[in-house]
DNA sequence: ATGCCGGACCAGGTCCGA
């Protein structure tokens, strides 16, 4: 199974190149972020013509997550348990949830398309929200991997953290003043992994970024960030046989500022002729 | 660098992103 994630930064603007890439790369399941539309506005036709069905979670022009899959999707969830909400000008629990998470099960694999809050600035209430979001996501992963350790689980999406200095090639993103690289955000990301996930791409793709700012010639200068990940529980991560970051998708007309990240997962199939009797 | 791009709203100006 070939599984990918892509922050498309408006699916209505990017539908052509998104479907073209999926067909070219033989993608079975794509997790999208920042679709920036409601389900009734989603351009479904090109996906369906290419043989994909859709699961869409969008509330307005902000955020929005979706899946396109060639295989049937089950158990669709519009939030993970305990997922925080956020309301501008208000703090505290029980605020309305934004469209930042979508869960589906495909071929026995639990998949999430996640758009982690940006944080906006160090000290901004939105940063408190971001860190709380990480806390609650971590708690979900702990519970899930403890209760169902045999179920392959993958968190895919835009995590809005560059976990190490090697993941930050943007000279304007500086530890001490910038979001995405602060010790608190990096600790939150590390704690999420400690809950039972592995970065499935890094071991196979040791360098490269997944995002370049539109401004300041960041892409031609290759001054980007690696903030888009496919994080897998043990049974998922052990089944990853290939991984790639598709830098070329940042080129050409009207690209997203993010590029897709793809893994090949070879999970044991019931019809395999493996020597199970051993 | 707090908005130099780019998208959504929807008609000129604001909000948002990392």
Tab-separated table of C-alpha atoms (C1' of nucleotides) in Angstrom:
chain	number	residue	atom	x	y	z
A	1	UNK	CA	0.000	0.000	0.000
A	2	UNK	CA	1.327	3.425	-0.973
A	3	UNK	CA	0.334	6.103	1.543
A	4	UNK	CA	1.091	9.817	1.370
A	5	UNK	CA	0.479	13.139	3.061
A	6	UNK	CA	0.324	16.611	1.520
A	7	UNK	CA	-0.572	20.034	2.839
A	8	UNK	CA	-2.177	21.232	-0.402
A	9	UNK	CA	-2.890	24.830	0.710
A	10	UNK	CA	-6.346	24.970	-0.930
A	11	UNK	CA	-7.540	21.905	-2.809
A	12	UNK	CA	-9.661	24.017	-5.144
A	13	UNK	CA	-6.514	25.742	-6.407
A	14	UNK	CA	-4.452	22.550	-6.510
A	15	UNK	CA	-6.802	19.726	-7.525
A	16	UNK	CA	-5.232	19.172	-10.952
A	17	UNK	CA	-1.688	18.738	-9.826
A	18	UNK	CA	-2.757	16.802	-6.738
A	19	UNK	CA	-4.585	14.091	-8.715
A	20	UNK	CA	-1.907	14.083	-11.431
A	21	UNK	CA	0.735	13.378	-8.805
A	22	UNK	CA	-1.322	10.634	-7.147
A	23	UNK	CA	-1.836	8.832	-10.441
A	24	UNK	CA	1.809	9.261	-11.466
A	25	UNK	CA	3.047	7.935	-8.121
A	26	UNK	CA	0.468	5.151	-7.872
A	27	UNK	CA	-0.764	6.457	-4.510
A	28	UNK	CA	-3.437	4.378	-2.772
A	29	UNK	CA	-4.244	6.739	0.088
A	30	UNK	CA	-3.507	10.474	0.391
A	31	UNK	CA	-3.984	12.484	3.585
A	32	UNK	CA	-4.524	16.143	2.747
A	33	UNK	CA	-4.297	19.212	4.973
A	34	UNK	CA	-5.378	22.826	4.489
A	35	UNK	CA	-8.042	21.976	1.949
A	36	UNK	CA	-9.556	25.378	2.861
A	37	UNK	CA	-13.131	24.514	1.978
A	38	UNK	CA	-16.327	22.824	3.104
A	39	UNK	CA	-17.220	19.346	1.812
A	40	UNK	CA	-19.773	20.757	-0.636
A	41	UNK	CA	-17.045	22.970	-2.130
A	42	UNK	CA	-14.498	20.150	-2.513
A	43	UNK	CA	-13.606	19.373	-6.176
A	44	UNK	CA	-14.439	15.660	-6.085
A	45	UNK	CA	-14.792	14.997	-9.805
A	46	UNK	CA	-11.135	14.605	-10.797
A	47	UNK	CA	-10.490	12.361	-7.808
A	48	UNK	CA	-13.447	10.144	-8.622
A	49	UNK	CA	-12.505	9.912	-12.298
A	50	UNK	CA	-9.093	8.673	-11.172
A	51	UNK	CA	-10.697	6.009	-8.973
A	52	UNK	CA	-10.469	7.652	-5.539
A	53	UNK	CA	-13.189	8.039	-2.956
A	54	UNK	CA	-13.090	10.884	-0.490
A	55	UNK	CA	-13.501	11.565	3.190
A	56	UNK	CA	-13.671	15.297	3.874
A	57	UNK	CA	-13.711	17.362	7.059
A	58	UNK	CA	-13.924	21.110	6.442
A	59	UNK	CA	-15.917	23.717	8.364
A	60	UNK	CA	-14.995	26.959	6.545
A	61	UNK	CA	-12.111	28.517	4.587
A	62	UNK	CA	-9.635	27.750	7.361
A	63	UNK	CA	-7.755	24.498	7.918
A	64	UNK	CA	-9.672	21.475	6.652
A	65	UNK	CA	-8.428	17.891	6.234
A	66	UNK	CA	-9.349	15.060	3.880
A	67	UNK	CA	-8.469	11.605	2.579
A	68	UNK	CA	-8.556	10.321	-0.977
A	69	UNK	CA	-8.375	6.529	-1.163
A	70	UNK	CA	-8.636	3.786	-3.753
A	71	UNK	CA	-9.542	1.360	-0.971
A	72	UNK	CA	-12.665	1.561	1.185
A	73	UNK	CA	-12.447	3.806	4.250
A	74	UNK	CA	-14.146	2.884	7.524
A	75	UNK	CA	-14.656	4.377	10.987
A	76	UNK	CA	-14.380	8.009	9.917
A	77	UNK	CA	-13.670	10.321	12.880
A	78	UNK	CA	-13.638	14.139	12.793
A	79	UNK	CA	-11.459	14.484	15.897
A	80	UNK	CA	-9.237	12.302	18.061
A	81	UNK	CA	-10.504	11.733	21.613
A	82	UNK	CA	-9.699	14.746	23.809
A	83	UNK	CA	-8.780	16.995	20.883
A	84	UNK	CA	-8.804	20.648	22.049
A	85	UNK	CA	-10.671	23.501	20.406
A	86	UNK	CA	-9.783	27.145	19.948
A	87	UNK	CA	-11.828	30.323	19.780
A	88	UNK	CA	-10.206	33.647	18.973
A	89	UNK	CA	-10.133	35.922	21.980
A	90	UNK	CA	-11.060	33.148	24.357
A	91	UNK	CA	-9.015	30.691	26.344
A	92	UNK	CA	-9.858	27.597	28.271
A	93	UNK	CA	-11.336	24.232	27.494
A	94	UNK	CA	-14.438	23.328	25.538
A	95	UNK	CA	-13.929	25.838	22.731
A	96	UNK	CA	-15.183	24.883	19.273
A	97	UNK	CA	-12.945	22.389	17.518
A	98	UNK	CA	-11.366	23.338	14.226
A	99	UNK	CA	-11.164	20.969	11.225
A	100	UNK	CA	-7.647	19.736	11.954
A	101	UNK	CA	-8.011	15.962	12.298
A	102	UNK	CA	-9.606	13.213	10.270
A	103	UNK	CA	-9.292	9.537	11.082
A	104	UNK	CA	-10.074	6.606	8.778
A	105	UNK	CA	-9.327	2.897	8.749
A	106	UNK	CA	-8.077	1.422	5.473
A	107	UNK	CA	-7.263	-2.257	5.117
A	108	UNK	CA	-6.963	-2.604	8.885
A	109	UNK	CA	-4.616	0.395	9.208
A	110	UNK	CA	-5.717	3.353	11.348
A	111	UNK	CA	-4.733	6.570	9.568
A	112	UNK	CA	-4.980	10.206	10.668
A	113	UNK	CA	-4.676	13.335	8.550
A	114	UNK	CA	-3.536	16.026	10.986
A	115	UNK	CA	-3.011	19.748	10.686
A	116	UNK	CA	-1.371	20.752	13.957
A	117	UNK	CA	-2.045	24.386	15.001
A	118	UNK	CA	0.615	26.824	13.858
A	119	UNK	CA	1.148	28.625	17.163
A	120	UNK	CA	1.447	32.000	15.422
A	121	UNK	CA	4.096	33.428	17.799
A	122	UNK	CA	5.940	32.583	20.980
A	123	UNK	CA	3.747	33.768	23.835
A	124	UNK	CA	0.592	33.921	21.719
A	125	UNK	CA	-2.506	32.167	23.110
A	126	UNK	CA	-2.420	30.117	19.915
A	127	UNK	CA	0.916	28.665	21.081
A	128	UNK	CA	-0.730	27.467	24.294
A	129	UNK	CA	-3.361	25.864	22.076
A	130	UNK	CA	-0.668	24.223	19.913
A	131	UNK	CA	1.124	22.711	22.915
A	132	UNK	CA	-2.162	21.536	24.421
A	133	UNK	CA	-3.037	19.968	21.071
A	134	UNK	CA	0.251	18.030	21.189
A	135	UNK	CA	-0.462	16.950	24.779
A	136	UNK	CA	-3.886	15.586	23.935
A	137	UNK	CA	-2.652	13.943	20.742
A	138	UNK	CA	0.111	12.261	22.739
A	139	UNK	CA	-2.432	10.994	25.238
A	140	UNK	CA	-4.505	9.551	22.394
A	141	UNK	CA	-1.447	7.753	20.974
A	142	UNK	CA	-0.537	6.335	24.401
A	143	UNK	CA	-4.041	4.977	24.836
A	144	UNK	CA	-4.316	3.636	21.309
A	145	UNK	CA	-0.921	1.896	21.234
A	146	UNK	CA	-1.557	0.453	24.708
A	147	UNK	CA	-5.063	-0.837	24.045
A	148	UNK	CA	-4.544	-1.941	20.442
A	149	UNK	CA	-0.781	-2.482	19.992
A	150	UNK	CA	-1.327	-4.843	17.073
A	151	UNK	CA	-3.216	-2.290	14.967
A	152	UNK	CA	-0.914	-0.401	12.574
A	153	UNK	CA	-1.401	3.296	13.328
A	154	UNK	CA	-0.052	6.247	11.342
A	155	UNK	CA	-0.253	9.971	12.069
A	156	UNK	CA	0.282	11.885	8.864
A	157	UNK	CA	0.329	15.572	8.207
A	158	UNK	CA	1.686	19.009	8.914
A	159	UNK	CA	3.067	18.941	12.460
A	160	UNK	CA	4.303	22.532	12.373
A	161	UNK	CA	7.517	21.649	14.220
A	162	UNK	CA	11.030	21.247	12.812
A	163	UNK	CA	12.244	18.658	15.334
A	164	UNK	CA	16.005	19.186	14.934
A	165	UNK	CA	18.332	21.808	13.507
A	166	UNK	CA	18.798	19.514	10.507
A	167	UNK	CA	15.099	20.057	9.764
A	168	UNK	CA	15.510	23.837	9.611
A	169	UNK	CA	17.211	25.428	6.632
A	170	UNK	CA	15.416	28.767	6.836
A	171	UNK	CA	17.762	31.455	8.187
A	172	UNK	CA	14.789	33.528	9.392
A	173	UNK	CA	13.644	30.688	11.654
A	174	UNK	CA	15.809	31.050	14.737
A	175	UNK	CA	15.782	29.196	18.025
A	176	UNK	CA	14.898	31.699	20.725
A	177	UNK	CA	12.592	33.940	18.701
A	178	UNK	CA	10.774	31.745	16.185
A	179	UNK	CA	7.965	29.281	16.384
A	180	UNK	CA	8.422	25.727	15.037
A	181	UNK	CA	11.884	25.351	16.587
A	182	UNK	CA	11.345	26.408	20.219
A	183	UNK	CA	12.432	23.969	22.952
A	184	UNK	CA	8.806	23.663	24.074
A	185	UNK	CA	7.556	22.707	20.609
A	186	UNK	CA	10.443	20.309	20.019
A	187	UNK	CA	9.834	18.712	23.405
A	188	UNK	CA	6.147	18.298	22.552
A	189	UNK	CA	7.066	16.578	19.287
A	190	UNK	CA	9.621	14.314	21.014
A	191	UNK	CA	7.075	13.375	23.678
A	192	UNK	CA	4.612	12.449	20.961
A	193	UNK	CA	7.166	10.066	19.445
A	194	UNK	CA	7.939	8.644	22.889
A	195	UNK	CA	4.280	7.689	23.221
A	196	UNK	CA	4.913	4.963	20.672
A	197	UNK	CA	5.599	6.403	17.215
A	198	UNK	CA	8.542	6.494	14.847
A	199	UNK	CA	9.359	8.892	12.021
A	200	UNK	CA	9.031	6.450	9.125
A	201	UNK	CA	10.640	8.736	6.528
A	202	UNK	CA	13.815	10.024	8.148
A	203	UNK	CA	15.674	6.664	8.178
A	204	UNK	CA	15.103	6.330	4.426
A	205	UNK	CA	15.385	10.024	3.474
A	206	UNK	CA	18.133	11.482	5.660
A	207	UNK	CA	18.020	15.036	4.285
A	208	UNK	CA	15.587	17.472	2.710
A	209	UNK	CA	12.675	19.692	3.575
A	210	UNK	CA	8.930	19.492	3.028
A	211	UNK	CA	8.049	23.209	3.157
A	212	UNK	CA	9.508	26.405	1.729
A	213	UNK	CA	8.028	29.848	2.363
A	214	UNK	CA	6.632	31.531	-0.752
A	215	UNK	CA	8.597	34.686	0.048
A	216	UNK	CA	12.264	35.562	-0.218
A	217	UNK	CA	13.256	32.956	-2.804
A	218	UNK	CA	13.182	30.309	-0.098
A	219	UNK	CA	12.701	27.454	-2.552
A	220	UNK	CA	15.388	28.416	-5.096
A	221	UNK	CA	17.762	28.867	-2.177
A	222	UNK	CA	16.559	25.594	-0.655
A	223	UNK	CA	15.902	27.320	2.660
A	224	UNK	CA	13.047	25.179	3.905
A	225	UNK	CA	11.731	23.272	6.871
A	226	UNK	CA	10.902	19.637	7.414
A	227	UNK	CA	7.567	19.810	9.220
A	228	UNK	CA	5.435	17.222	7.392
A	229	UNK	CA	5.711	13.680	8.710
A	230	UNK	CA	4.390	10.162	8.567
A	231	UNK	CA	4.673	8.840	12.120
A	232	UNK	CA	3.926	5.165	12.622
A	233	UNK	CA	3.316	2.808	15.517
A	234	UNK	CA	5.629	-0.219	15.679
A	235	UNK	CA	3.609	-2.514	13.381
A	236	UNK	CA	3.247	0.297	10.842
A	237	UNK	CA	6.829	1.568	10.991
A	238	UNK	CA	8.247	-1.955	10.672
A	239	UNK	CA	6.276	-2.424	7.462
A	240	UNK	CA	7.600	0.694	5.695
A	241	UNK	CA	9.865	-0.396	2.845
A	242	UNK	CA	10.252	2.858	0.869
A	243	UNK	CA	9.916	6.562	1.586
A	244	UNK	CA	10.276	9.717	-0.474
A	245	UNK	CA	9.839	13.490	-0.270
A	246	UNK	CA	8.609	14.886	-3.587
A	247	UNK	CA	10.528	18.115	-3.840
A	248	UNK	CA	9.630	18.601	-7.514
A	249	UNK	CA	6.026	19.353	-6.502
A	250	UNK	CA	7.231	22.721	-5.181
A	251	UNK	CA	8.143	23.656	-8.779
A	252	UNK	CA	5.999	24.874	-11.655
A	253	UNK	CA	2.812	26.907	-11.737
A	254	UNK	CA	0.902	27.578	-8.532
A	255	UNK	CA	2.557	25.075	-6.219
A	256	UNK	CA	1.586	24.539	-2.609
A	257	UNK	CA	4.250	25.751	-0.206
A	258	UNK	CA	4.443	22.119	1.022
A	259	UNK	CA	5.377	18.993	-0.948
A	260	UNK	CA	4.010	15.458	-0.591
A	261	UNK	CA	5.660	12.764	1.504
A	262	UNK	CA	5.099	9.137	0.505
A	263	UNK	CA	5.726	5.725	2.052
A	264	UNK	CA	5.290	2.205	0.779
A	265	UNK	CA	3.907	-0.090	3.482
A	266	UNK	CA	4.063	-3.847	3.016
A	267	UNK	CA	1.905	-5.310	5.758
A	268	UNK	CA	1.452	-9.037	5.964
A	269	UNK	CA	-1.502	-10.071	3.852
A	270	UNK	CA	-3.688	-13.036	4.680
A	271	UNK	CA	-3.232	-14.401	1.167
A	272	UNK	CA	0.555	-14.176	1.241
A	273	UNK	CA	2.439	-17.404	0.750
A	274	UNK	CA	4.625	-16.673	3.743
A	275	UNK	CA	5.760	-19.672	5.759
A	276	UNK	CA	3.373	-18.920	8.609
A	277	UNK	CA	3.530	-22.534	9.799
A	278	UNK	CA	7.073	-21.941	11.003
B	1	DA	C1'	11.988	40.948	10.096
B	2	DT	C1'	5.066	40.162	11.515
B	3	DG	C1'	3.375	39.778	5.823
B	4	DC	C1'	8.277	40.994	0.602
B	5	DC	C1'	3.779	35.440	-1.191
B	6	DG	C1'	-0.498	33.405	-1.698
B	7	DG	C1'	-5.327	31.873	-0.572
B	8	DA	C1'	-10.068	32.731	1.364
B	9	DC	C1'	-13.528	35.801	2.109
B	10	DC	C1'	-15.728	38.945	-1.621
B	11	DA	C1'	-15.075	43.596	-3.893
B	12	DG	C1'	-10.526	46.834	-1.034
B	13	DG	C1'	-9.354	45.262	2.899
B	14	DT	C1'	-8.705	41.780	6.471
B	15	DC	C1'	-7.346	37.385	8.281
B	16	DC	C1'	-4.328	33.598	8.094
B	17	DG	C1'	-0.058	30.889	7.359
B	18	DA	C1'	5.468	28.966	9.543
